[in-house]
Rosetta silent file (secondary structure, phi, psi, omega in degrees, C-alpha in Angstrom):
SEQUENCE: XXXXXXXXXXXXXXXXXXXXXXXXXXXXXXXXXXXXXXXXXXXXXXXXXXXXXXXXXXXXXXXXXXXXXXXXXXXXXXXXXXXXXXXXXXXXXXXXXXXXXXXXXXXXXXXXXXXXXXXXXXXXXXXXXXXXXXXXXXXXXXXXXXXXXXXXXXXXXXXXXXXXXXXXXXXXXXXXXXXXXXXXXXXXXXXXXXXXXXXXXXXXXXXXXXXXXXXXXXXXXXXX
SCORE:     score description
SCORE:     0.000 S_00000001
   1 L     0.000  126.863 -170.962    0.000    0.000    0.000 S_00000001
   2 L   -65.065  123.364  172.247    1.589    3.274   -1.154 S_00000001
   3 L    73.361    7.547 -176.769    3.002    5.412    1.654 S_00000001
   4 L  -105.183  126.974  177.055    1.331    3.449    4.468 S_00000001
   5 L   -88.856  148.802 -179.272    3.382    2.143    7.364 S_00000001
   6 L  -119.809  146.637  174.532    2.386   -1.083    9.067 S_00000001
   7 L   -74.162  -17.789 -178.106    2.806   -2.229   12.653 S_00000001
   8 L    65.353   30.897 -176.111    3.486   -5.715   11.321 S_00000001
   9 L  -122.689  125.306 -177.611    1.240   -7.129   14.050 S_00000001
  10 L   -73.727   -6.701  177.332   -1.580   -9.589   13.214 S_00000001
  11 L   -57.963  141.947 -179.223   -3.703   -8.348   16.147 S_00000001
  12 H   -59.751  -35.030  178.609   -7.001   -6.821   14.967 S_00000001
  13 H   -63.017  -47.108 -179.703   -6.263   -3.550   16.799 S_00000001
  14 H   -65.304  -39.827  179.461   -2.934   -3.165   15.001 S_00000001
  15 H   -66.200  -36.777  176.084   -4.453   -4.137   11.662 S_00000001
  16 H   -64.810  -40.181  178.326   -7.206   -1.561   12.180 S_00000001
  17 H   -68.875  -29.324  173.940   -4.613    1.101   12.942 S_00000001
  18 H   -59.124  -30.194 -177.012   -2.756    0.125    9.776 S_00000001
  19 H   -87.732  -46.278 -171.453   -5.911    1.243    7.935 S_00000001
  20 H  -123.015   16.914 -175.683   -7.088    4.344    9.824 S_00000001
  21 L   -86.168  -11.224  179.391   -4.161    5.202   12.123 S_00000001
  22 L   -70.249  149.361  179.587   -2.547    7.874    9.958 S_00000001
  23 L   -57.573  135.389 -179.988   -3.096   11.489   11.041 S_00000001
  24 L    83.367  -18.901 -174.731   -6.371   12.968    9.638 S_00000001
  25 H   -60.557  -47.470 -176.776   -7.627    9.583    8.421 S_00000001
  26 H   -68.836  -31.272  177.479  -10.162    9.076   11.202 S_00000001
  27 H   -72.093  -30.916  173.017  -11.380   12.680   10.917 S_00000001
  28 H   -62.827  -45.353  177.250  -11.980   12.147    7.202 S_00000001
  29 H   -59.936  -44.957  178.946  -14.123    9.147    8.133 S_00000001
  30 H   -54.347  -45.171 -175.539  -15.935   11.251   10.750 S_00000001
  31 L   -78.889   -0.046  173.158  -16.808   13.891    8.178 S_00000001
  32 L  -107.785   -2.199 -177.067  -18.239   11.264    5.818 S_00000001
  33 L   -63.483  -32.863 -177.113  -20.499    9.612    8.395 S_00000001
  34 L   -87.355   -4.266  177.572  -23.452   11.882    7.554 S_00000001
  35 L   141.484  174.986 -176.730  -23.130   11.326    3.818 S_00000001
  36 L   -60.910  151.135  178.784  -21.045   11.972    0.691 S_00000001
  37 E  -142.113  152.011  172.951  -18.893   15.094    0.427 S_00000001
  38 E   -80.799  162.734 -179.710  -16.871   16.869   -2.219 S_00000001
  39 H   -56.208  -47.832 -177.186  -13.135   17.335   -1.780 S_00000001
  40 H   -65.554  -31.193  175.616  -13.501   21.065   -1.048 S_00000001
  41 H   -64.859  -44.412  177.688  -16.220   20.357    1.531 S_00000001
  42 H   -63.071  -42.629 -179.074  -13.882   17.973    3.339 S_00000001
  43 H   -61.922  -42.895 -179.871  -11.027   20.464    3.087 S_00000001
  44 H   -68.390  -25.729 -178.440  -13.165   23.251    4.557 S_00000001
  45 H   -90.308   -1.610 -179.345  -14.306   21.052    7.441 S_00000001
  46 L  -124.619   73.732 -179.978  -10.792   20.022    8.473 S_00000001
  47 L   -56.787  131.791  178.270   -8.912   23.204    9.434 S_00000001
  48 L   104.560  -18.488  177.730   -5.195   22.576    9.436 S_00000001
  49 L   -87.984  140.657  178.507   -5.054   19.849    6.803 S_00000001
  50 L   -88.263  156.059  176.791   -3.333   20.710    3.531 S_00000001
  51 H   -56.163  -38.313 -179.242   -4.848   19.778    0.154 S_00000001
  52 H   -65.520  -43.494 -179.939   -1.920   17.443   -0.506 S_00000001
  53 H   -66.793  -41.275  178.750   -2.310   15.583    2.784 S_00000001
  54 H   -62.384  -42.747  177.269   -6.084   15.307    2.329 S_00000001
  55 H   -59.118  -41.820 -179.610   -5.585   13.924   -1.187 S_00000001
  56 H   -65.215  -43.228 -179.342   -3.120   11.386    0.180 S_00000001
  57 H   -65.922  -41.445  179.017   -5.457   10.265    2.977 S_00000001
  58 H   -63.547  -39.448  178.619   -8.399    9.926    0.590 S_00000001
  59 H   -64.500  -44.663 -179.916   -6.269    7.887   -1.784 S_00000001
  60 H   -64.562  -43.797 -179.339   -5.066    5.612    1.026 S_00000001
  61 H   -66.282  -32.528  176.935   -8.564    5.154    2.464 S_00000001
  62 H   -69.549  -44.350  178.712   -9.873    4.378   -1.020 S_00000001
  63 H   -62.502  -33.190 -178.307   -7.118    1.826   -1.638 S_00000001
  64 H   -81.661   -9.639  178.587   -7.896    0.221    1.723 S_00000001
  65 L    88.786   14.054  179.235  -11.617   -0.081    0.919 S_00000001
  66 L   -89.417  -36.725 -177.502  -12.863    2.387    3.559 S_00000001
  67 E  -123.115  150.844  172.165  -13.823    5.193    1.143 S_00000001
  68 E  -132.529  150.889  178.136  -14.991    5.190   -2.459 S_00000001
  69 E  -102.955  134.519  178.804  -15.125    7.980   -5.036 S_00000001
  70 E  -119.965  124.594 -179.445  -18.272    8.522   -7.071 S_00000001
  71 E   -99.038  121.169 -177.996  -18.156   10.655  -10.220 S_00000001
  72 L   -76.291  -19.890  176.309  -21.448   12.349  -11.068 S_00000001
  73 L    78.064  179.833 -177.421  -20.341   12.985  -14.645 S_00000001
  74 L   -66.752  151.731    4.046  -21.398   15.755  -17.030 S_00000001
  75 L   -86.922   -5.934 -174.593  -22.639   18.384  -16.858 S_00000001
  76 L   -77.146  -39.113 -176.485  -21.611   18.738  -13.188 S_00000001
  77 L    53.540   42.985  179.845  -18.345   16.747  -13.278 S_00000001
  78 L   -97.939  137.243  176.050  -18.459   16.572   -9.484 S_00000001
  79 E  -105.363  124.099  177.982  -16.471   13.947   -7.578 S_00000001
  80 E  -110.979  143.594  174.354  -18.006   12.781   -4.325 S_00000001
  81 E  -109.441  135.502  179.977  -16.317   10.785   -1.594 S_00000001
  82 E  -145.309  160.472  179.316  -18.383    8.419    0.520 S_00000001
  83 E   -77.020  142.997  169.807  -17.879    5.569    2.944 S_00000001
  84 L   -76.757  175.243  176.814  -18.079    1.990    1.769 S_00000001
  85 H   -59.077  -40.535  178.048  -20.142   -0.499    3.745 S_00000001
  86 H   -65.888  -38.666  178.090  -16.962   -1.471    5.619 S_00000001
  87 H   -65.437  -39.146  179.519  -16.200    2.183    6.252 S_00000001
  88 H   -65.845  -22.722  178.091  -19.715    2.812    7.622 S_00000001
  89 L   -66.014  -12.131  177.431  -19.115    0.012   10.126 S_00000001
  90 L   -77.320  -12.517 -173.865  -16.767    2.455   11.883 S_00000001
  91 H   -55.466  -54.444 -179.362  -19.694    4.652   12.999 S_00000001
  92 H   -61.410  -30.496  177.949  -20.426    3.037   16.398 S_00000001
  93 H   -67.117  -44.803 -179.435  -16.684    2.925   17.089 S_00000001
  94 H   -67.378  -39.092  178.736  -16.282    6.627   16.326 S_00000001
  95 H   -63.539  -42.747  178.352  -19.341    7.597   18.353 S_00000001
  96 H   -67.171  -39.175  178.030  -18.043    5.673   21.364 S_00000001
  97 H   -63.600  -37.569  176.868  -14.573    7.112   20.860 S_00000001
  98 H   -64.207  -39.504  177.186  -16.125   10.588   20.770 S_00000001
  99 H   -62.466  -42.632  179.489  -17.892    9.935   24.085 S_00000001
 100 H   -65.785  -46.258 -177.482  -14.589    8.816   25.582 S_00000001
 101 H   -65.826  -28.001 -179.438  -12.643   11.735   24.123 S_00000001
 102 L   -67.840  -13.072  177.415  -15.171   14.296   25.379 S_00000001
 103 L   -87.687   -2.857 -179.451  -14.058   13.433   28.917 S_00000001
 104 L   -65.383  137.891  177.838  -10.513   14.613   28.201 S_00000001
 105 L   -70.283  -16.026  179.712   -9.447   17.576   30.361 S_00000001
 106 L   -83.185  133.868  179.104   -7.778   19.139   27.327 S_00000001
 107 L  -130.499   99.411  177.471   -9.963   21.485   25.272 S_00000001
 108 L   -61.301  160.738 -176.142   -8.404   22.834   22.056 S_00000001
 109 L   -84.085   -6.705 -178.233   -9.449   26.289   20.932 S_00000001
 110 L   -64.005  159.003 -178.738  -10.776   25.161   17.529 S_00000001
 111 L   -95.390  144.701  177.470  -14.460   25.460   16.647 S_00000001
 112 L   -71.706  138.651  175.611  -16.766   22.483   16.132 S_00000001
 113 L   -86.460  175.306 -179.543  -17.976   21.938   12.580 S_00000001
 114 H   -57.509  -46.892 -177.860  -21.516   21.040   11.487 S_00000001
 115 H   -60.889  -44.824 -178.577  -20.711   17.316   11.360 S_00000001
 116 H   -64.099  -41.385  179.850  -19.162   17.298   14.823 S_00000001
 117 H   -61.973  -46.156 -176.279  -22.087   19.189   16.350 S_00000001
 118 H   -78.364  -27.619  172.550  -24.709   16.868   14.902 S_00000001
 119 H   -68.519  -28.352  174.236  -22.697   13.721   15.575 S_00000001
 120 H   -62.336  -37.323  176.911  -22.642   14.877   19.209 S_00000001
 121 H   -61.483  -44.311 -178.963  -26.446   14.705   19.090 S_00000001
 122 H   -68.593  -41.471 -177.505  -26.269   11.132   17.838 S_00000001
 123 H   -65.200  -32.439 -175.254  -23.549   10.078   20.285 S_00000001
 124 H   -98.031    1.851 -174.635  -25.440   11.403   23.296 S_00000001
 125 L   -61.863  132.161  178.194  -28.924   10.283   22.241 S_00000001
 126 L   -97.630  111.736 -178.322  -30.861    8.541   25.015 S_00000001
 127 H   -55.044  -27.445 -179.164  -33.039    5.784   23.500 S_00000001
 128 H   -66.035  -20.265 -179.197  -35.488    6.204   26.388 S_00000001
 129 H   -90.903   -2.695 -176.405  -36.339    9.676   25.025 S_00000001
 130 H   -55.088  -44.677 -179.058  -37.207    8.429   21.526 S_00000001
 131 H   -60.284  -38.118 -177.978  -41.009    8.393   22.099 S_00000001
 132 H   -79.948  -17.878 -178.292  -41.079   12.018   23.259 S_00000001
 133 H  -109.073    6.969 -173.866  -38.724   13.222   20.494 S_00000001
 134 L   -57.282  137.658  178.013  -40.132   11.163   17.607 S_00000001
 135 E   153.819  178.618  177.395  -40.258   12.942   14.255 S_00000001
 136 E  -119.172  125.335 -173.123  -38.331   14.043   11.194 S_00000001
 137 E  -128.625  138.073 -179.572  -36.375   17.287   11.443 S_00000001
 138 E  -109.707  136.970  175.839  -34.432   19.265    8.846 S_00000001
 139 E  -117.199  113.246  173.962  -31.414   21.436    9.598 S_00000001
 140 E   -99.570  104.143 -175.843  -30.494   24.017    6.942 S_00000001
 141 E  -119.530  107.407 -170.633  -27.057   25.228    8.043 S_00000001
 142 L    53.410 -122.816 -177.947  -25.496   27.572    5.500 S_00000001
 143 L   -91.833    2.519 -175.854  -25.525   25.493    2.271 S_00000001
 144 E   -93.909  139.733  171.574  -25.869   22.153    4.113 S_00000001
 145 E  -122.835  121.419 -176.215  -29.149   20.261    4.595 S_00000001
 146 E  -128.732  137.077 -179.854  -29.119   17.509    7.195 S_00000001
 147 E  -106.565  141.463  171.671  -32.002   15.341    8.362 S_00000001
 148 E  -122.798  124.765 -179.215  -32.543   13.870   11.805 S_00000001
 149 E  -121.615  117.762  178.738  -35.129   11.108   12.126 S_00000001
 150 E  -104.785  119.514  179.104  -36.117    9.849   15.571 S_00000001
 151 E  -151.929  149.831 -178.149  -38.061    6.600   15.560 S_00000001
 152 L    53.539 -111.849 -176.522  -38.348    3.575   17.820 S_00000001
 153 L  -124.508   27.888 -175.341  -35.237    3.770   20.019 S_00000001
 154 E  -147.215  163.671  171.654  -32.702    5.536   17.775 S_00000001
 155 E  -120.985  132.795  175.019  -31.878    8.706   15.894 S_00000001
 156 E  -110.442  130.341 -178.904  -30.588    8.621   12.324 S_00000001
 157 E  -126.421  128.379 -177.418  -28.765   11.698   11.026 S_00000001
 158 E  -156.359  161.106  171.857  -27.748   12.099    7.384 S_00000001
 159 E   -75.606  139.337  179.240  -27.421   14.585    4.577 S_00000001
 160 L   152.194 -177.997 -178.974  -30.534   14.753    2.421 S_00000001
 161 L  -135.417  156.939  169.255  -34.026   16.174    2.106 S_00000001
 162 L  -134.966  154.482 -175.629  -37.623   15.101    2.627 S_00000001
 163 L   -62.128  -43.908 -172.353  -40.730   16.889    1.309 S_00000001
 164 L  -136.567   78.099  175.098  -42.399   17.673    4.638 S_00000001
 165 L   -65.376  155.829  179.553  -40.260   17.472    7.787 S_00000001
 166 L   -65.788  -35.294  177.987  -42.107   17.946   11.057 S_00000001
 167 E  -153.045  153.647 -178.056  -39.938   20.977   11.872 S_00000001
 168 E  -133.117  137.218  173.979  -37.076   22.848   10.241 S_00000001
 169 E  -115.221  128.679  179.770  -34.222   24.899   11.690 S_00000001
 170 E  -124.045  124.538 -179.420  -32.441   27.368    9.406 S_00000001
 171 E  -164.529 -172.918  174.165  -29.301   29.209   10.502 S_00000001
 172 L  -111.441  165.694 -173.909  -25.565   29.618    9.895 S_00000001
 173 H   -64.593  -35.701 -179.955  -22.785   27.669   11.554 S_00000001
 174 H   -64.103  -42.057  178.684  -21.643   30.563   13.754 S_00000001
 175 H   -67.197  -40.919  179.024  -25.134   30.992   15.223 S_00000001
 176 H   -61.025  -43.471  177.718  -25.518   27.242   15.697 S_00000001
 177 H   -61.052  -42.515 -177.800  -22.206   27.103   17.579 S_00000001
 178 H   -64.318  -39.752  178.840  -23.262   30.056   19.743 S_00000001
 179 H   -67.855  -47.560 -179.142  -26.594   28.433   20.637 S_00000001
 180 H   -66.849  -28.701  179.339  -25.047   25.029   21.377 S_00000001
 181 L   -89.705    8.588  178.146  -22.269   26.693   23.371 S_00000001
 182 L    61.250   24.076  174.508  -24.791   28.678   25.473 S_00000001
 183 L   -79.446  -22.528  176.503  -23.361   31.970   24.216 S_00000001
 184 L  -148.959  144.628  177.580  -26.888   32.940   23.138 S_00000001
 185 L   -78.642  155.859  179.287  -30.235   31.360   23.901 S_00000001
 186 H   -62.831  -43.659  176.474  -32.231   29.863   21.087 S_00000001
 187 H   -58.555  -36.218  178.776  -35.174   32.267   21.638 S_00000001
 188 H   -68.105  -37.681  177.818  -32.723   35.200   21.432 S_00000001
 189 H   -65.313  -38.303  177.074  -31.270   33.828   18.192 S_00000001
 190 H   -65.618  -45.080 -178.861  -34.806   33.538   16.777 S_00000001
 191 H   -62.352  -34.756 -179.431  -35.690   37.054   17.889 S_00000001
 192 H   -75.421  -15.447 -177.158  -32.549   38.457   16.243 S_00000001
 193 L    89.688   -1.703 -179.014  -33.424   36.776   12.947 S_00000001
 194 L   -77.083  -17.036 -179.316  -30.193   34.751   12.900 S_00000001
 195 L  -139.089  139.108 -179.204  -32.127   31.500   13.386 S_00000001
 196 E  -128.671  134.009  176.149  -35.530   30.477   12.064 S_00000001
 197 E  -115.507  134.529  174.554  -37.784   27.637   13.190 S_00000001
 198 E  -129.744  160.277 -174.804  -40.765   26.376   11.210 S_00000001
 199 E   115.006  169.193 -179.700  -43.290   23.646   11.928 S_00000001
 200 L   -69.096  162.778 -171.121  -45.934   23.340   14.588 S_00000001
 201 H   -59.197  -40.331 -178.789  -45.043   24.400   18.097 S_00000001
 202 H   -68.095  -39.607  178.428  -44.710   20.890   19.510 S_00000001
 203 H   -65.922  -38.243  176.126  -42.440   19.745   16.657 S_00000001
 204 H   -62.205  -39.675  178.686  -40.250   22.823   17.146 S_00000001
 205 H   -63.282  -42.054 -178.919  -39.974   21.952   20.837 S_00000001
 206 H   -67.048  -42.302  177.648  -38.929   18.381   20.011 S_00000001
 207 H   -59.250  -45.238 -178.986  -36.331   19.555   17.460 S_00000001
 208 H   -62.768  -43.424  179.878  -34.905   22.006   19.987 S_00000001
 209 H   -63.749  -39.543  178.670  -34.724   19.372   22.730 S_00000001
 210 H   -64.579  -47.949 -176.917  -32.977   16.948   20.375 S_00000001
 211 H   -62.561  -43.322 -171.999  -30.433   19.513   19.182 S_00000001
 212 H   -89.520   -4.132 -175.832  -29.511   20.845   22.603 S_00000001
 213 H   -56.704  -38.476 -179.377  -29.488   17.528   24.490 S_00000001
 214 H   -73.501  -16.583 -171.347  -25.670   17.026   24.292 S_00000001
 215 H  -109.956    5.960  179.256  -25.024   20.585   25.439 S_00000001
 216 L  -101.294  119.956 -177.791  -27.477   20.783   28.342 S_00000001
 217 L   -59.419  140.389  177.037  -25.917   19.940   31.726 S_00000001
 218 L   -67.371  143.148  179.093  -27.539   16.990   33.450 S_00000001
 219 L   -61.433  137.813 -179.637  -29.535   17.947   36.553 S_00000001
 220 L   -90.977  143.276  177.449  -27.542   17.614   39.745 S_00000001
 221 L   -63.531  147.538 -179.807  -28.997   15.802   42.766 S_00000001
 222 L   -65.151  140.510  177.483  -30.208   18.039   45.555 S_00000001
 223 L   -79.236  126.253 -179.866  -27.729   18.595   48.369 S_00000001
 224 L   -65.552    0.000    0.000  -29.111   17.214   51.652 S_00000001
């Protein structure tokens, strides 16, 4: 495999690291979990990676069978990168790894991207809340459209559209970060015009509860 170093260890952990252990590789996988992306979309969502390094990681992940490239052809001539079935099998591993990593005392100064924010929703989802949050919700964030569907005991989040979501949130990434980071309340963002909610009142409430669940501190027990 071109340019890939191996641990030379038959253990499954070492073999897995041979595939996704290079720097940026796992973050490329993370940013493809919600659906296909163009090269420039991936580049914009990974601050600090150079075009050359990203090209190399995509090539390696493609050669390893984790990622595949899909060419839309004329007239668009757009190349999309997406996870293979084997690559998608990394999702529960990445979500669990994200839960573990969120406990780290170190907090870099970088800003969370759209994918990271919405994957936090999926990683922290409580299946017991599925009945009260059930529905289909659309998030229009800048040029991105992402769907969240809560049914049975799970939430599915992916890029795409549906004709009639129960509720829709429209905003930009800076406002979304500010709301999730408690720098501004959601009602204040709505009042300012930076964020718009549509759908009936109950569906808007469910969308809001779903979105903010990872960023809302758990209630503390009363002190005796």
